[in-house]
Coordinates of C-alpha atoms and ligand atoms in Angstrom, one line a residue:
X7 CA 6.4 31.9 -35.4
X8 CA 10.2 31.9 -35.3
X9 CA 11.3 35.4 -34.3
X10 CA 13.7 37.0 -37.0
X11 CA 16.9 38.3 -35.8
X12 CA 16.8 40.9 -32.7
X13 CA 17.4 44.4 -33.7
X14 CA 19.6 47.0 -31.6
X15 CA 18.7 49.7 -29.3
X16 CA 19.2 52.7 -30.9
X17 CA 17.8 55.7 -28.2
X18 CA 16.4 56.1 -24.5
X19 CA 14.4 58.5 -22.9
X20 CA 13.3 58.8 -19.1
X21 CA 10.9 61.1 -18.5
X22 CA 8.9 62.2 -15.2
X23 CA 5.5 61.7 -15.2
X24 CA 2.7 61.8 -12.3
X25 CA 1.4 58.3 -10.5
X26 CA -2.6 58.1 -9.5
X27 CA -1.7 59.5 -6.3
X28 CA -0.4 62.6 -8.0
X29 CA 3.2 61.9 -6.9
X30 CA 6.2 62.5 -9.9
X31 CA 7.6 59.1 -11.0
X32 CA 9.4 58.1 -14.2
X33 CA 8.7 57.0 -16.9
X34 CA 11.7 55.0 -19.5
X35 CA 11.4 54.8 -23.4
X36 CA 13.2 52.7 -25.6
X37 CA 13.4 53.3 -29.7
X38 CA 15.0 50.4 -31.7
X39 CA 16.8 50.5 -34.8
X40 CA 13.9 48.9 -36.8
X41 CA 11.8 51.7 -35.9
X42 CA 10.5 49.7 -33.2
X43 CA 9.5 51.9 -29.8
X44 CA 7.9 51.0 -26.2
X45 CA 7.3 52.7 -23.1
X46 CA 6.8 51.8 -19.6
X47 CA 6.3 53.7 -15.9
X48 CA 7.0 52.9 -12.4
X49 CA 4.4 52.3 -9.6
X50 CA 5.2 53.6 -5.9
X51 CA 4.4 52.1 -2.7
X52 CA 3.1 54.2 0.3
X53 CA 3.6 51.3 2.9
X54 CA 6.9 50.5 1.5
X55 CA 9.0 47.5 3.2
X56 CA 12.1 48.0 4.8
X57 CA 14.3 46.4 2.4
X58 CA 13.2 47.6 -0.8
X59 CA 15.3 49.5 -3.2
X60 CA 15.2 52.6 -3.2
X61 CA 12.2 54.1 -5.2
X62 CA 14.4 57.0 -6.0
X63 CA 17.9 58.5 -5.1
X64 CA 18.5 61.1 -2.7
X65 CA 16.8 64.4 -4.2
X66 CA 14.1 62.6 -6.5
X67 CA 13.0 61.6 -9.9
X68 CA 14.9 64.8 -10.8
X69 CA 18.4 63.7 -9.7
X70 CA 17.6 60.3 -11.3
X71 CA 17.0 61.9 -15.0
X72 CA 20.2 63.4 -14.4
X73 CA 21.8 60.3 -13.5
X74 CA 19.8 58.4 -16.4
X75 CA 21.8 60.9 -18.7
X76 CA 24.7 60.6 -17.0
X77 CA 25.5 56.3 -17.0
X78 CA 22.3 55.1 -19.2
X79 CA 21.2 57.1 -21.8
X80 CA 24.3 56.9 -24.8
X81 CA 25.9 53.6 -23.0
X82 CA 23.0 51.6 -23.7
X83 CA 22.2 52.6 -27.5
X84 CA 23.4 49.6 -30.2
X85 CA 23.3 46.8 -26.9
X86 CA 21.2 44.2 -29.0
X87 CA 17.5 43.3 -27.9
X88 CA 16.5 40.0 -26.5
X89 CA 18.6 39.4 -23.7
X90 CA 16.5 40.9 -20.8
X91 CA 19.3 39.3 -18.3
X92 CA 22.1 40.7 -19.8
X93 CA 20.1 44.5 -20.0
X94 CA 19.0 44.0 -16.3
X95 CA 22.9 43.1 -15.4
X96 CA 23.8 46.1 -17.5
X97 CA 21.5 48.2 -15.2
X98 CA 22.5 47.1 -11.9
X99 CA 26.0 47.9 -12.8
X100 CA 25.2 51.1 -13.9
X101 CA 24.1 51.8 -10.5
X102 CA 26.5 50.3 -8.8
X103 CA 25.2 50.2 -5.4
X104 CA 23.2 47.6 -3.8
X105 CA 20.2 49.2 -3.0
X106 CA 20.0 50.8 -6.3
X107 CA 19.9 53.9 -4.6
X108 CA 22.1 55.8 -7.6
X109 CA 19.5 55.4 -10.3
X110 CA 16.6 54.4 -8.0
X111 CA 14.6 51.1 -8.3
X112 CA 11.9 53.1 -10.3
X113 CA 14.3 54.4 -12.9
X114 CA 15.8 50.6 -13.8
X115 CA 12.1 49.3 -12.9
X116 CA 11.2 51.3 -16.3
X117 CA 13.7 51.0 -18.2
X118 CA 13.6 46.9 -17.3
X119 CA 10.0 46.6 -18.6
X120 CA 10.7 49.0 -21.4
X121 CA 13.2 46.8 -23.0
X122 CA 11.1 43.7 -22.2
X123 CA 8.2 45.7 -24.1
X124 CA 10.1 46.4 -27.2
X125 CA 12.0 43.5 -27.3
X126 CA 8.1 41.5 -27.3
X127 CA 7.0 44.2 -30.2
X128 CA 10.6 43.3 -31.9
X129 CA 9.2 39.7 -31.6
X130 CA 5.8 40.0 -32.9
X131 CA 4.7 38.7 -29.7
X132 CA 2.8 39.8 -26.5
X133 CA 4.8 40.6 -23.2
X134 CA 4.0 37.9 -21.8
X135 CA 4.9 35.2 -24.7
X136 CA 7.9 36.9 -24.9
X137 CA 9.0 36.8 -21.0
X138 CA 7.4 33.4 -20.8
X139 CA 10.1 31.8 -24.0
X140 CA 8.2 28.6 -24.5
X141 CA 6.9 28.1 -21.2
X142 CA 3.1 28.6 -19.4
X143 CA 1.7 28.0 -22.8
X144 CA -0.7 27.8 -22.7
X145 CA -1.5 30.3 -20.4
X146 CA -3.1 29.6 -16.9
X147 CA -5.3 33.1 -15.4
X148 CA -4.9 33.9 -12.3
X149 CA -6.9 34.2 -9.5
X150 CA -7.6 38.0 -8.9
X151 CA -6.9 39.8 -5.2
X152 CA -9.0 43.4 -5.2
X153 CA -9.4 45.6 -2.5
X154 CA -12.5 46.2 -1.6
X155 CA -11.9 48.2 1.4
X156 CA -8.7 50.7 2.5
X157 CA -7.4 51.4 6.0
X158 CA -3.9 52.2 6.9
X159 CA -1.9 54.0 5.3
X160 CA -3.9 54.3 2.5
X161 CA -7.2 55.5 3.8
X162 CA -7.3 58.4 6.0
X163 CA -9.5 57.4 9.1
X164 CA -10.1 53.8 8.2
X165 CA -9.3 51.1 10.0
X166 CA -5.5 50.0 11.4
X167 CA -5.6 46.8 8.8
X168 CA -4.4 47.8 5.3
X169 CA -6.9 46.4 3.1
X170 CA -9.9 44.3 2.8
X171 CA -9.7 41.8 -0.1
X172 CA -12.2 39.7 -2.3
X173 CA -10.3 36.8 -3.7
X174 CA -11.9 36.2 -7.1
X175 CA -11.8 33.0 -9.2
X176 CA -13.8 32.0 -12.3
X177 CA -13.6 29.9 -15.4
X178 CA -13.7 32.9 -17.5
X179 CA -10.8 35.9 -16.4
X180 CA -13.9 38.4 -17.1
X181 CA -16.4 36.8 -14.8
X182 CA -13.9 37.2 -11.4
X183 CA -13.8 41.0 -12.7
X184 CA -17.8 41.4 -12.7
X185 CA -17.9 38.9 -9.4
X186 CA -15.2 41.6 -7.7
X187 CA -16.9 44.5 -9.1
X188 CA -20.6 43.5 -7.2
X189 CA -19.0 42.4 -3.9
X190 CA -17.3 46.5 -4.0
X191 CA -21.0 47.6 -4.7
X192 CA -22.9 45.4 -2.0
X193 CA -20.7 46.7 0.5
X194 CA -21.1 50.4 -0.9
X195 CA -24.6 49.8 -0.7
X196 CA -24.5 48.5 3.0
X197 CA -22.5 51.4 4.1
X198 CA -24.8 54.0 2.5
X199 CA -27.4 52.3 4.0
X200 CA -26.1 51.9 7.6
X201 CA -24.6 55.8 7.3
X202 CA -26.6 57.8 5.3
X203 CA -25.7 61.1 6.0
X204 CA -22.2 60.6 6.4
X205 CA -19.6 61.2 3.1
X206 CA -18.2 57.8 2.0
X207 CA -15.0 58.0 0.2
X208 CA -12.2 55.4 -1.6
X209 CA -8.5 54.8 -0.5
X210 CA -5.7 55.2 -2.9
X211 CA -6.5 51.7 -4.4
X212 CA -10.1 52.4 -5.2
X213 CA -11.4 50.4 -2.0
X214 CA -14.0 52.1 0.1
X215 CA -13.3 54.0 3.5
X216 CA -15.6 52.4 6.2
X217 CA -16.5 54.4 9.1
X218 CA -16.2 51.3 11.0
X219 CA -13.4 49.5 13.3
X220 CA -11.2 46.1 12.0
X221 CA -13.5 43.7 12.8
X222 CA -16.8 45.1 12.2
X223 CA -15.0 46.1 8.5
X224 CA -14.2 42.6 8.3
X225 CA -18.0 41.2 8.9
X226 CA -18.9 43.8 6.4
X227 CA -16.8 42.2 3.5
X228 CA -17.3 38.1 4.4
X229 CA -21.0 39.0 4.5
X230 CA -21.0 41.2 1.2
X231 CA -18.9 38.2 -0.2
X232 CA -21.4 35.7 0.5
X233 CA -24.5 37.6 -0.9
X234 CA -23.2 38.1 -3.9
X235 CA -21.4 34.6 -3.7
X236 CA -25.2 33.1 -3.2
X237 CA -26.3 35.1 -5.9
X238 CA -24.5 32.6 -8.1
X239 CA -23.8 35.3 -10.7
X240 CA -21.8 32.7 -12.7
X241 CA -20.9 28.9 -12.6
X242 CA -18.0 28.3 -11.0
X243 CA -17.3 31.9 -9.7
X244 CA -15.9 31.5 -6.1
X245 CA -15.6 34.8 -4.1
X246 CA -13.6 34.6 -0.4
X247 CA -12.1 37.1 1.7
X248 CA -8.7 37.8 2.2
X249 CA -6.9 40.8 4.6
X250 CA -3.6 42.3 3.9
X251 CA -3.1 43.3 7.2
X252 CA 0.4 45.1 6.7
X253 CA 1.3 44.4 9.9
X254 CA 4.8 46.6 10.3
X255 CA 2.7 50.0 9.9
X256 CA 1.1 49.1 13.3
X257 CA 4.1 47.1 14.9
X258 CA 5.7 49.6 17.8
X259 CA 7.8 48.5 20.1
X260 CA 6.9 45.2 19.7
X261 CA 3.2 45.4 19.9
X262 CA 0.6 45.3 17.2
X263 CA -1.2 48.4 18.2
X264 CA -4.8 48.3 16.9
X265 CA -7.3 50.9 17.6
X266 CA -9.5 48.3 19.8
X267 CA -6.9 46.3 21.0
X268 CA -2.8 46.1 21.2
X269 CA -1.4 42.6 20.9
X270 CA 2.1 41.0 21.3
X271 CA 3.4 38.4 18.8
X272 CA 1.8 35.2 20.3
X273 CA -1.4 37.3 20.5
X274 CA -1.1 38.4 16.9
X275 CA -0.9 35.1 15.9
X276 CA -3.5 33.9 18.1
X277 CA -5.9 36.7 16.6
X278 CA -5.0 36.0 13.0
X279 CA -5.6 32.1 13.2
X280 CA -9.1 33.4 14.9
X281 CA -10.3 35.3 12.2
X282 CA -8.8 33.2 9.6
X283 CA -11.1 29.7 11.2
X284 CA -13.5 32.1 11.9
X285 CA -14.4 34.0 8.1
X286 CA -13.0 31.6 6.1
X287 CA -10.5 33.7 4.8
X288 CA -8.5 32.1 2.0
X289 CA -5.9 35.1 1.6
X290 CA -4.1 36.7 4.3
X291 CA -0.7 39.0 3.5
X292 CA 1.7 40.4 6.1
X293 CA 0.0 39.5 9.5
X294 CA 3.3 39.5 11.2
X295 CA 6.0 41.8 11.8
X296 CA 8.7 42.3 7.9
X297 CA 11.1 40.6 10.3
X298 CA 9.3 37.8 12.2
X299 CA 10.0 35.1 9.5
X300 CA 9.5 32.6 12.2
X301 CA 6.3 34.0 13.5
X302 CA 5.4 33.9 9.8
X303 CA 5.9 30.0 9.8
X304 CA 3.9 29.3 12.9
X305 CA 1.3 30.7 11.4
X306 CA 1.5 28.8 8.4
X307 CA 1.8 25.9 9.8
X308 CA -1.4 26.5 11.4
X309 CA -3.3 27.9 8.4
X310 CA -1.6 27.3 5.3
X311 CA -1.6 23.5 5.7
X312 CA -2.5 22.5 2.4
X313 CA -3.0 25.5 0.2
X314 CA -6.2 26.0 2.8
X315 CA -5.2 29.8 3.2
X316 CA -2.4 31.5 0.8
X317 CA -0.4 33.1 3.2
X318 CA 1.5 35.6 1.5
X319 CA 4.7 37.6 2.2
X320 CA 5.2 41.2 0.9
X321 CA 7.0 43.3 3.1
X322 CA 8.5 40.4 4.6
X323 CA 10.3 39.5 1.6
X324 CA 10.4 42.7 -0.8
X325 CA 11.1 40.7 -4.0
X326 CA 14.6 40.1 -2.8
X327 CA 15.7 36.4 -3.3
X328 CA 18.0 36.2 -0.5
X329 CA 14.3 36.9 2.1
X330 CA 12.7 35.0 -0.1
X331 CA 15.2 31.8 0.2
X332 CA 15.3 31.9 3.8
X333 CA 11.4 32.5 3.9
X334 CA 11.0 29.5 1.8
X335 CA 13.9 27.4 4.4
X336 CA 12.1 28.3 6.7
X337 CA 8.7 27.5 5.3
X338 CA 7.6 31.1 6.5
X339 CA 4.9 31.2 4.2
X340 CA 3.3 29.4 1.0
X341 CA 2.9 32.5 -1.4
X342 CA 6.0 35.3 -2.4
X343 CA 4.4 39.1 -3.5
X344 CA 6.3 39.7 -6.9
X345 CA 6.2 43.2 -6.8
X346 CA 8.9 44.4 -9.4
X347 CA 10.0 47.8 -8.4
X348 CA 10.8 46.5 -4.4
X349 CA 13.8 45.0 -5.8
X350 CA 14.6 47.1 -9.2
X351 CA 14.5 44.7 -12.5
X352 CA 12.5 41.9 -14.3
X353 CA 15.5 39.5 -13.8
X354 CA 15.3 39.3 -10.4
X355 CA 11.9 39.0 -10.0
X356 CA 12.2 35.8 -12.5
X357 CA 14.8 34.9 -9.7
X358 CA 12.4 35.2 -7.0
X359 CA 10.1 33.2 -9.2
X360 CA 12.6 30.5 -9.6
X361 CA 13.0 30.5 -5.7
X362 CA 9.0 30.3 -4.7
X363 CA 8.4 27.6 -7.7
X364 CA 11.1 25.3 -6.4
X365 CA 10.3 25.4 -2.6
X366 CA 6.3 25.0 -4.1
X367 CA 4.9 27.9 -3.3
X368 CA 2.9 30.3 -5.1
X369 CA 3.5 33.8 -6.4
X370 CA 1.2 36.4 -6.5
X371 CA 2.1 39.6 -9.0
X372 CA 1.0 43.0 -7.6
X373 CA 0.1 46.6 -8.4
X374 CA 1.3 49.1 -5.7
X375 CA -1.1 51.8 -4.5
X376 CA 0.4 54.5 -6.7
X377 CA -0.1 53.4 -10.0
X378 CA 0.1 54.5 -13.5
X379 CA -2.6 53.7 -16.3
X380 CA -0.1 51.1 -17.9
X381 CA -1.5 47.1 -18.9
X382 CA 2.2 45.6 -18.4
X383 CA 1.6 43.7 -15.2
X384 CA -1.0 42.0 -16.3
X385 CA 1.0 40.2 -18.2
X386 CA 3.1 39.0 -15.8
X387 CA 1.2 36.2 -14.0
X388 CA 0.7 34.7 -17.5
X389 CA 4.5 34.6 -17.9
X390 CA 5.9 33.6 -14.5
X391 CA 2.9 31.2 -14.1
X392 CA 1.6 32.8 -10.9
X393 CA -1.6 31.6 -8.9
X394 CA -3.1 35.0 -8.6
X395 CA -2.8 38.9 -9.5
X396 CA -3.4 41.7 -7.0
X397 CA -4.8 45.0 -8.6
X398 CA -7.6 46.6 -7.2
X399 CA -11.4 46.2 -8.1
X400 CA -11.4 50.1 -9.4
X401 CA -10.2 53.0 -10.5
X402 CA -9.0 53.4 -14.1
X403 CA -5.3 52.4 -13.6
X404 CA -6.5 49.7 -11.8
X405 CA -9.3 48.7 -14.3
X406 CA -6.5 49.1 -17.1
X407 CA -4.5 45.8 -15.3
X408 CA -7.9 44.4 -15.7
X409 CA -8.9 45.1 -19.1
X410 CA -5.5 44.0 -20.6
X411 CA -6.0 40.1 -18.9
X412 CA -10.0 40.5 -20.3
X413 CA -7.7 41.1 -24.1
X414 CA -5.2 38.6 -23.3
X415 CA -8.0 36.0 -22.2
X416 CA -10.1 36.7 -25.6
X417 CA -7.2 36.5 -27.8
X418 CA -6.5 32.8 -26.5
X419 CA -9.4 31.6 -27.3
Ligands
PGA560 P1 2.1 49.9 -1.2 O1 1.2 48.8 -0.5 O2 2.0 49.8 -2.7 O3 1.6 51.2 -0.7 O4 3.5 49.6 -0.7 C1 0.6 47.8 -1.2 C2 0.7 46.5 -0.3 O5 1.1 46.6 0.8 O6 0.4 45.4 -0.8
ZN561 ZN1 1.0 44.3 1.1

């Protein structure tokens, strides 16, 4: 289907709404002059990398409505639809400031995937289609990263490592979802079972809270992986485990300081290849330092030969092409985190994209761990042909990421 001619923007609203964790965010609304309307909100990070944008100005989500009114809100009616890098230029000049800190990331974040939205309504087509202009088509799933058990700062009294992840692949998009689900209620089972009187609860991105230290966490999840991988639920569903260690929330001083143990970089290294030989894991994000990109590549070069393990920089690279260019010179690591709001528009996440793709590396599109209920980044690994999709096992706004590939999938076929 040939698109017919893009219509015009003709109002925008940003509004402040509440993330899963309760916290006010934004969220933007576009109207076209067709009668055409979208929405879209912002996610927010609680173990935020240096070199994000900023989430939000100075003074909040209220100074950035006023700001919104102030440079957005009439300036951007009648600019025509279609063009997502000419809207996201438009934003960043708007701001004006490098690290977005007038509007916030959050605010052009929003108002990036609300255009993108409406523009893909305009079209006729879903988001993805749209973003994707002829290319990834057809579309290739991704592999699905859940958390299956918090710690840091997103558990309170769990272990020092961030979270405990099920990498899930399957022939059918709905099968990793079911395989994901039953390794989060084997190990909900085993903890019952091995603390029955204490009160088990979840971490901001659904995963459980273990009683128990890193490394006992981590036997818990390969070994809950394996039953339900010998299970053999489905034909060709493969469930491996995978850490996002989020190493800079424990880095002081230059020590990784774990509860058992505290470890300096050669050490971390040493420990990280251990456990990687030792559990098989297939997955591991941020086990170094946001600055060490050449710790980073030692380790890669000892576990990422091949595509064995995806080693995977988020905070190390926060979306921002310039990290992720020298991460990629530097061969730091052989998967890029495309989180969207860590560096403010749609645009330059395509750039990032563009950067990964040509040094061959993978991407990986991810939730943050305040979420709302919105489907939109689902669609994003379909567009920007990414190897996997990090968003949870549970939890509505989680489930909703989920659902929306589950549609996507049955509509393909
Ligand atoms: P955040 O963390 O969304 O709280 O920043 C998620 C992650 O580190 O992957
Ligand atoms: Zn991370």
């Amino acid at each position: 289907m040939t698109p017919s001619a893009p219509g015009r923007i003709s109002e925008l609203r940003l509004r402040r709404i509440f993330d899963s964790r309760g916290n006010p965010t934004v969220e933007a609304e576009i109207w076209t002059d067709r009668g055409e309307r979208a929405r879209a909100g912002a996610p927010s990070g609680a173990s935020r990398g240096v070199h994000e944008v900023m989430a939000f100005p100075e003074g909040g989500v209220e100074v950035a409505l006023e700001r919104f009114r102030a440079r957005v809100k009439d300036q951007f009616v009648g600019q025509v639809l279609g063009d997502q890098t000419a809207f996201d230029t438009a934003l960043r000049e708007a701001d004006g400031s490098p690290d977005l800190s007038t509007l916030g990331g959050n605010t052009t974040t929003a108002l990036s995937l609300a255009y993108a939205l409406v523009t893909a309504r305009a079209q006729g087509l879903p988001l993805w289609r749209s973003l994707a202009g002829g290319t990834h088509d057809p579309p290739v799933f991704p592999a699905l990263a859940g958390n299956v058990l918090n710690g840091g700062v997103h558990a309170m009294g769990g272990p020092d490592i961030q979270e405990f992840i099920v990498l899930a692949e399957a022939p059918e998009i709905s099968w990793a979802v079911e395989g994901m689900v039953a390794v989060h209620r084997e190990v909900g089972r085993r903890l019952r079972e091995r603390f029955p009187q204490a009160a088990l609860g979840r971490g901001d991105e659904g995963g459980w809270v273990s009683p128990l230290g890193n490394l006992e966490t981590l036997e818990l999840l390969v070994s809950a992986c394996q039953t339900i991988q010998d299970r053999g639920l489905r034909a060709g569903l493969s469930l491996r485990p995978g850490l996002d260690l989020a190493a800079s929330e424990f880095f002081r001083e230059g020590r990784y300081v774990y509860r058992e143990q505290t470890l300096d970089r050669e050490g971390q290294i040493g420990f990280v290849q251990e456990l990687t030989d030792r559990f098989g894991l297939v997955f591991v994000e941020d086990p170094l330092d946001q600055e060490d990109f050449e710790g980073f590549a030692q380790l890669t070069a000892q576990v990422g030969r091949g595509g064995r393990t995806w080693v995977v920089g988020d905070d190390l690279y926060t979306t921002d092409p310039g990290r992720v260019a020298r991460g990629m010179e530097m061969a730091s690591t052989n998967a890029v985190l495309l989180k969207v709001n860590q560096v403010g528009t749609l645009t330059e996440t395509r750039r990032v994209v563009e950067r990964a793709e040509a040094a061959g590396a993978w991407t990986v599109c991810s939730h943050r761990s305040g979420e709302t209920p919105d489907p939109w980044l689902a669609h994003l690994p379909l567009a920007f042909g990414s190897r996997g999709l990090k968003t949870g096992v549970l939890g509505g706004e989680r489930m909703a990421k989920l659902n929306e590939l589950v549609r996507l999938r049955s509509r393909e076929s």
